[in-house]
Short mmCIF file of C-alpha atoms in Angstrom, two decimals:
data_model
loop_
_atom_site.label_atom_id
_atom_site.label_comp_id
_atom_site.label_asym_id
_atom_site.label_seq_id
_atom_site.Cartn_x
_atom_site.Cartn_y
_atom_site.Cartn_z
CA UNK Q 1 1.43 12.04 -14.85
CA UNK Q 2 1.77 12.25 -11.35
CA UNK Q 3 -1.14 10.28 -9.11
CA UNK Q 4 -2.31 13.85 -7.81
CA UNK Q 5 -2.69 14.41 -11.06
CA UNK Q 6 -4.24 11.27 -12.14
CA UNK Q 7 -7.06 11.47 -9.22
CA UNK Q 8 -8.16 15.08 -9.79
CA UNK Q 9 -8.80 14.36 -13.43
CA UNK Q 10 -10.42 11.21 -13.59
CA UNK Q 11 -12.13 10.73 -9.90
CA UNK Q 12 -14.52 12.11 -8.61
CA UNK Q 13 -16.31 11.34 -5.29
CA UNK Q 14 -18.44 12.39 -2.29
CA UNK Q 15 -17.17 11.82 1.55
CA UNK Q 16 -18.82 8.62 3.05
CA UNK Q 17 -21.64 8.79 5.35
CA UNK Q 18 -20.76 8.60 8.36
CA UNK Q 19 -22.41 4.68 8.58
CA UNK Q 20 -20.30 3.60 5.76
CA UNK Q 21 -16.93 5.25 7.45
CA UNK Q 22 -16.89 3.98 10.81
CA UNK Q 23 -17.16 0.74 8.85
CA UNK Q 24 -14.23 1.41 6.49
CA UNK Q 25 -12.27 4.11 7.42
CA UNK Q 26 -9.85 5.18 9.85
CA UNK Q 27 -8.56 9.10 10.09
CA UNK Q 28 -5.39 8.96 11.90
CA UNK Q 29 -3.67 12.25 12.12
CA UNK Q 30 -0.04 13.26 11.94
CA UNK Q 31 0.97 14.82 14.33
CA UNK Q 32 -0.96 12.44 16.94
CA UNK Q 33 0.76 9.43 15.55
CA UNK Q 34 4.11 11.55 15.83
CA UNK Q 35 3.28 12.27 19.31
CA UNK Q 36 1.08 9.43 20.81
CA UNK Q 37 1.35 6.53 18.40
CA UNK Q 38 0.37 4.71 22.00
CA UNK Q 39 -3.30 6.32 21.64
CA UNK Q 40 -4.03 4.39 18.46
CA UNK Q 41 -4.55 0.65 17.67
CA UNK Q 42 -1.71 -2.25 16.24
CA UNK Q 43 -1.71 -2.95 12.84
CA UNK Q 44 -3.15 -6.66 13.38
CA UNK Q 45 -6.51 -8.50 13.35
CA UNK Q 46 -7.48 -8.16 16.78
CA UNK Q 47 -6.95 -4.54 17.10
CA UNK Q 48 -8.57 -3.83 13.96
CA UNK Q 49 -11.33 -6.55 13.08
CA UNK Q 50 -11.30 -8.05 16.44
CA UNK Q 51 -10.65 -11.18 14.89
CA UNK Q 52 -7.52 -13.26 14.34
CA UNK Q 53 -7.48 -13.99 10.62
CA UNK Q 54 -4.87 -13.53 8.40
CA UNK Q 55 -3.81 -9.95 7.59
CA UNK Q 56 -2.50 -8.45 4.08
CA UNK Q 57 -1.53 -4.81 4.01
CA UNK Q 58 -1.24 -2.09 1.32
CA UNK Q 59 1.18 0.75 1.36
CA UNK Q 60 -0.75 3.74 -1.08
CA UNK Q 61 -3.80 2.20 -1.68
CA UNK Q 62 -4.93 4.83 -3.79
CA UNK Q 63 -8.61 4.35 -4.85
CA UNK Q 64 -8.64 0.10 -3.53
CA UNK Q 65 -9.61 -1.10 -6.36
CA UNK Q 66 -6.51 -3.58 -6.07
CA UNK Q 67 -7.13 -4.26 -2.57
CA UNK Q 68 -10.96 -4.64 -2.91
CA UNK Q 69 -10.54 -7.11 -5.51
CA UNK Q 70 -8.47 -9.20 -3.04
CA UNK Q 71 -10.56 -8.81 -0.22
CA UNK Q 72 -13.74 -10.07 -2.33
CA UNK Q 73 -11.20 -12.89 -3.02
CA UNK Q 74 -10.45 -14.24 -0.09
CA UNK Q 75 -12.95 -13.78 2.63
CA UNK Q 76 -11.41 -15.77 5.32
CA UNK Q 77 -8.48 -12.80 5.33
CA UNK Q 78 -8.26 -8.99 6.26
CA UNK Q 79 -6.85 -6.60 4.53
CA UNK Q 80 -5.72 -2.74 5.49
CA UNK Q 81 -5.02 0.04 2.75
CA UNK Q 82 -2.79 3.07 3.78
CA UNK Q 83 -2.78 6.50 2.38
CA UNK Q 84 -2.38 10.13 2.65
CA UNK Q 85 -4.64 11.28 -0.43
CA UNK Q 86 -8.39 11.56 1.12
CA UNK Q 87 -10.28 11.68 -2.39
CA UNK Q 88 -8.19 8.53 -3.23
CA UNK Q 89 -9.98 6.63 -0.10
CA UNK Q 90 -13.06 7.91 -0.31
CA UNK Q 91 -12.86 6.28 -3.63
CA UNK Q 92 -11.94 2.80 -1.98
CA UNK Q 93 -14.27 3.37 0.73
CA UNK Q 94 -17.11 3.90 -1.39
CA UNK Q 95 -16.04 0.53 -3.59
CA UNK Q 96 -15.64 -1.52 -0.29
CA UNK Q 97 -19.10 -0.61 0.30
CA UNK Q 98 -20.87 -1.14 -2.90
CA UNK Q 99 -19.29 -5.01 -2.43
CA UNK Q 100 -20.39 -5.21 1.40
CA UNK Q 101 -17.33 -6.61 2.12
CA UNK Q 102 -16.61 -7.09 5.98
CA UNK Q 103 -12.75 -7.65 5.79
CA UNK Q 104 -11.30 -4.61 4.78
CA UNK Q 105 -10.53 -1.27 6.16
CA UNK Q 106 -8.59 1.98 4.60
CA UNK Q 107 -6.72 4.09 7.14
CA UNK Q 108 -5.41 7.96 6.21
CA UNK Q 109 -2.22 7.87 7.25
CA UNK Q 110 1.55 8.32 5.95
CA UNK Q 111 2.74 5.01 6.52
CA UNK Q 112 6.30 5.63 7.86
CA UNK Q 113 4.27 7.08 11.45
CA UNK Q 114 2.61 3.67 11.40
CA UNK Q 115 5.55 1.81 11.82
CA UNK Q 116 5.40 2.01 15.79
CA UNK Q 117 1.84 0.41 14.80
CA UNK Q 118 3.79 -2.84 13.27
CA UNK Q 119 3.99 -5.71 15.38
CA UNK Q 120 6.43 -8.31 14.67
CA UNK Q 121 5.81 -11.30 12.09
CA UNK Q 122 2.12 -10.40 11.87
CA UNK Q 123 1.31 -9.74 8.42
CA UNK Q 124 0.78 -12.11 5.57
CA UNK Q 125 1.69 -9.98 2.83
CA UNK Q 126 2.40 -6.50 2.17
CA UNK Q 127 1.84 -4.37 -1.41
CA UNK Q 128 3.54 -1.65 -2.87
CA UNK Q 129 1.81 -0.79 -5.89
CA UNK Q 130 2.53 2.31 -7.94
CA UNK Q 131 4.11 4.96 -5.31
CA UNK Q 132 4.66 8.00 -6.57
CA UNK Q 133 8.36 7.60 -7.59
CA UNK Q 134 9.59 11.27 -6.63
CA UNK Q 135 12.61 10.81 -9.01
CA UNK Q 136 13.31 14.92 -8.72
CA UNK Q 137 16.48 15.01 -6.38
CA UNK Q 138 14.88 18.14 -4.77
CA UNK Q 139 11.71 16.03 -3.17
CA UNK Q 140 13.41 12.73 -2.92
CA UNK Q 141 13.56 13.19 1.12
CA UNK Q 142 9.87 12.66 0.96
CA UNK Q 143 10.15 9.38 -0.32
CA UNK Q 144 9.47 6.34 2.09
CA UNK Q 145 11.28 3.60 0.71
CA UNK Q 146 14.44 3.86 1.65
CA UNK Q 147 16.28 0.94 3.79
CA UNK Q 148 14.48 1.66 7.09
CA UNK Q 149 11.20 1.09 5.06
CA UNK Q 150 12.68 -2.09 3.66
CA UNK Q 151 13.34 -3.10 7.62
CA UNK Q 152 10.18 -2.66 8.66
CA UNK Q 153 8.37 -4.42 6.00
CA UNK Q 154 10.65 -7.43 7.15
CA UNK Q 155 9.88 -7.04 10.78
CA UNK Q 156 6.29 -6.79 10.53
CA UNK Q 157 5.88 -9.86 7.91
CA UNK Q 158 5.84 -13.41 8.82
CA UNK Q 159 8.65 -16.09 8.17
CA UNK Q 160 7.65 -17.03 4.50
CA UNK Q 161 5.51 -13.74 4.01
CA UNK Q 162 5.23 -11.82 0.81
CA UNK Q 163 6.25 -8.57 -0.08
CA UNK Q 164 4.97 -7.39 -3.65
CA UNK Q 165 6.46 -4.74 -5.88
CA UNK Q 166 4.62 -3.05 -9.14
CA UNK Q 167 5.44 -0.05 -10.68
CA UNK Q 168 5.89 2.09 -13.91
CA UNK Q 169 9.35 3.62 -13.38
CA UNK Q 170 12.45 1.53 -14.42
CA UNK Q 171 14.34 3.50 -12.26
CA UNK Q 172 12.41 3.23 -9.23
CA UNK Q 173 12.21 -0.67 -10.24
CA UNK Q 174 15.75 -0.73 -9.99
CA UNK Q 175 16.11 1.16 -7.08
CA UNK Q 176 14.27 -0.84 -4.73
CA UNK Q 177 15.62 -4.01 -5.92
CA UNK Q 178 18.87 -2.64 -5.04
CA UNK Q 179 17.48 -2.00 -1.37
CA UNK Q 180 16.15 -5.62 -1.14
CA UNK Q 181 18.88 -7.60 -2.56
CA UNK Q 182 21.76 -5.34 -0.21
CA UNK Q 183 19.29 -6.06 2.69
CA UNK Q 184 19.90 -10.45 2.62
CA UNK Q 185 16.71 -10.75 4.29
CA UNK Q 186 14.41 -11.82 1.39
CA UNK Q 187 14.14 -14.72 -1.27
CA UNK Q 188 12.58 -13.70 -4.78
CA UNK Q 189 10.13 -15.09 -6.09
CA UNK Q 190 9.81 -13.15 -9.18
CA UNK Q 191 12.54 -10.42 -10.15
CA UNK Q 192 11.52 -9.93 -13.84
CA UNK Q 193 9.79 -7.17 -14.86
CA UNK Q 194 6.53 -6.60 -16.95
CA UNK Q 195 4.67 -9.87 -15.00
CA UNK Q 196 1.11 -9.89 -15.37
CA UNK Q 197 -0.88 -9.63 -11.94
CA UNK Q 198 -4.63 -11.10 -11.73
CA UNK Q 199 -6.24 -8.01 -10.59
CA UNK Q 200 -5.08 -4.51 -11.87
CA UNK Q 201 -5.75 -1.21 -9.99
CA UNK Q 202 -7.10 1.87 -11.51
CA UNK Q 203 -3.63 3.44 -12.20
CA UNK Q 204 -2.32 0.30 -13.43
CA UNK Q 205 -5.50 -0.52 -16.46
CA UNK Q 206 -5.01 3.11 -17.67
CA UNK Q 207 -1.17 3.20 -17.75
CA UNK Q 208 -1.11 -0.22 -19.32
CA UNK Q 209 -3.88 0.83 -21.99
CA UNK Q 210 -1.43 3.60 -22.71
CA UNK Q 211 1.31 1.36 -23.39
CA UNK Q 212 4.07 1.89 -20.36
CA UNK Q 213 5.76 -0.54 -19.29
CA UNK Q 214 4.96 -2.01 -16.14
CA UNK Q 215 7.66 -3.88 -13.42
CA UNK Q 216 7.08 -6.71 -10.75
CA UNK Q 217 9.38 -7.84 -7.92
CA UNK Q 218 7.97 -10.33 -5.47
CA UNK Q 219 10.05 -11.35 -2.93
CA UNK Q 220 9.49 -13.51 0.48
CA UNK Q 221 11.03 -13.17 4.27
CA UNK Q 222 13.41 -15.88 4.36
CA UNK Q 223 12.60 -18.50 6.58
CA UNK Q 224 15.44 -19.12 9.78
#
């Protein structure tokens, strides 16, 4: 089922009051990034929490369950969640909320005009947790993750910073581990499949309860 899909049936949500979004969410439109990515902030603590702890990123949050979970973890760090599907965040925004947490945000955005945004060896760790594989050869241009989206992940992590792979397609499993090991620039931690993470996003209890297979690769920017 695709995640479209997946939201319209089983979510269903109200935008957040206008309070609860200038707390949580950031709109960031398209064509502004594509033309001014100046006029907005840096993906970092100080631009975004005007603090300087620790920041962890995820590329298609989806509803934040995942990224909620590790917020309410670990206080003393930021997180940011990234995507383009606005009933998916107003899902996370209203979770964030209900947990008055202070150390997360959710930003609409495609991530590949945020990559201006990136600043070098700034983030802690970076998730990419069930994208929408796009397997037909007809869409696959709209994919992100593609080598230059492997580069940028490196550049904006930190020497010894994680970047965290989970998904239901084999194929798309295999794909990206492809990209990673061709690129040099990471040591794996974990490159078996099926690996059983603490917390578990929306997408990932009902696909699991449904009995698909589910793949991990966690890798780590090698150290100089």
């Amino acid at each position: 089922m695709p995640r479209r899909s997946f939201l319209n049936r089983h979510v269903r949500v109200a935008p957040p009051d206008e309070e609860t979004a200038s707390r949580y969410f950031l709109y960031w439109d398209t064509k502004d990034l594509y033309h001014a990515p100046g006029a907005f902030p840096a993906v970092t603590s100080e631009a975004l929490f005007r603090n300087d702890a620790q920041l962890e990123v995820e590329v298609g949050c989806g509803t934040g369950e995942y990224l909620c979970s590790l917020a309410a973890r670990n206080p003393a760090a930021n997180f940011i969640g990234f995507d383009i599907n606005l009933k998916a965040l107003y899902v996370a925004v209203e979770h964030a909320r209900s947990l008055s947490l202070q150390n997360v945000k959710f930003v609409k955005a495609p991530f590949q005009y945020v990559y201006p945004l990136l600043v070098d060896d700034s983030v802690q760790a970076i998730y990419l947790h069930f994208p929408e594989p796009i397997l037909h050869p007809r869409f696959r241009k709209q994919r992100i993750y593609n080598s230059a989206f492997i580069s940028h992940v490196h550049r904006a992590l930190m020497p010894g910073g994680k970047f965290s792979i989970v998904t239901d397609s084999e194929e798309l499993f295999k794909e990206l581990h492809s990209l990673i090991k061709r690129d040099g620039r990471f040591h794996e931690v974990n490159p078996q499949p099926a690996s059983e993470p603490v917390i578990k996003s929306r997408y990932h209890a009902y696909w699991e309860a449904h009995g698909v297979p589910i793949y991990k690769l966690e890798v780590t920017k090698r150290i100089s």
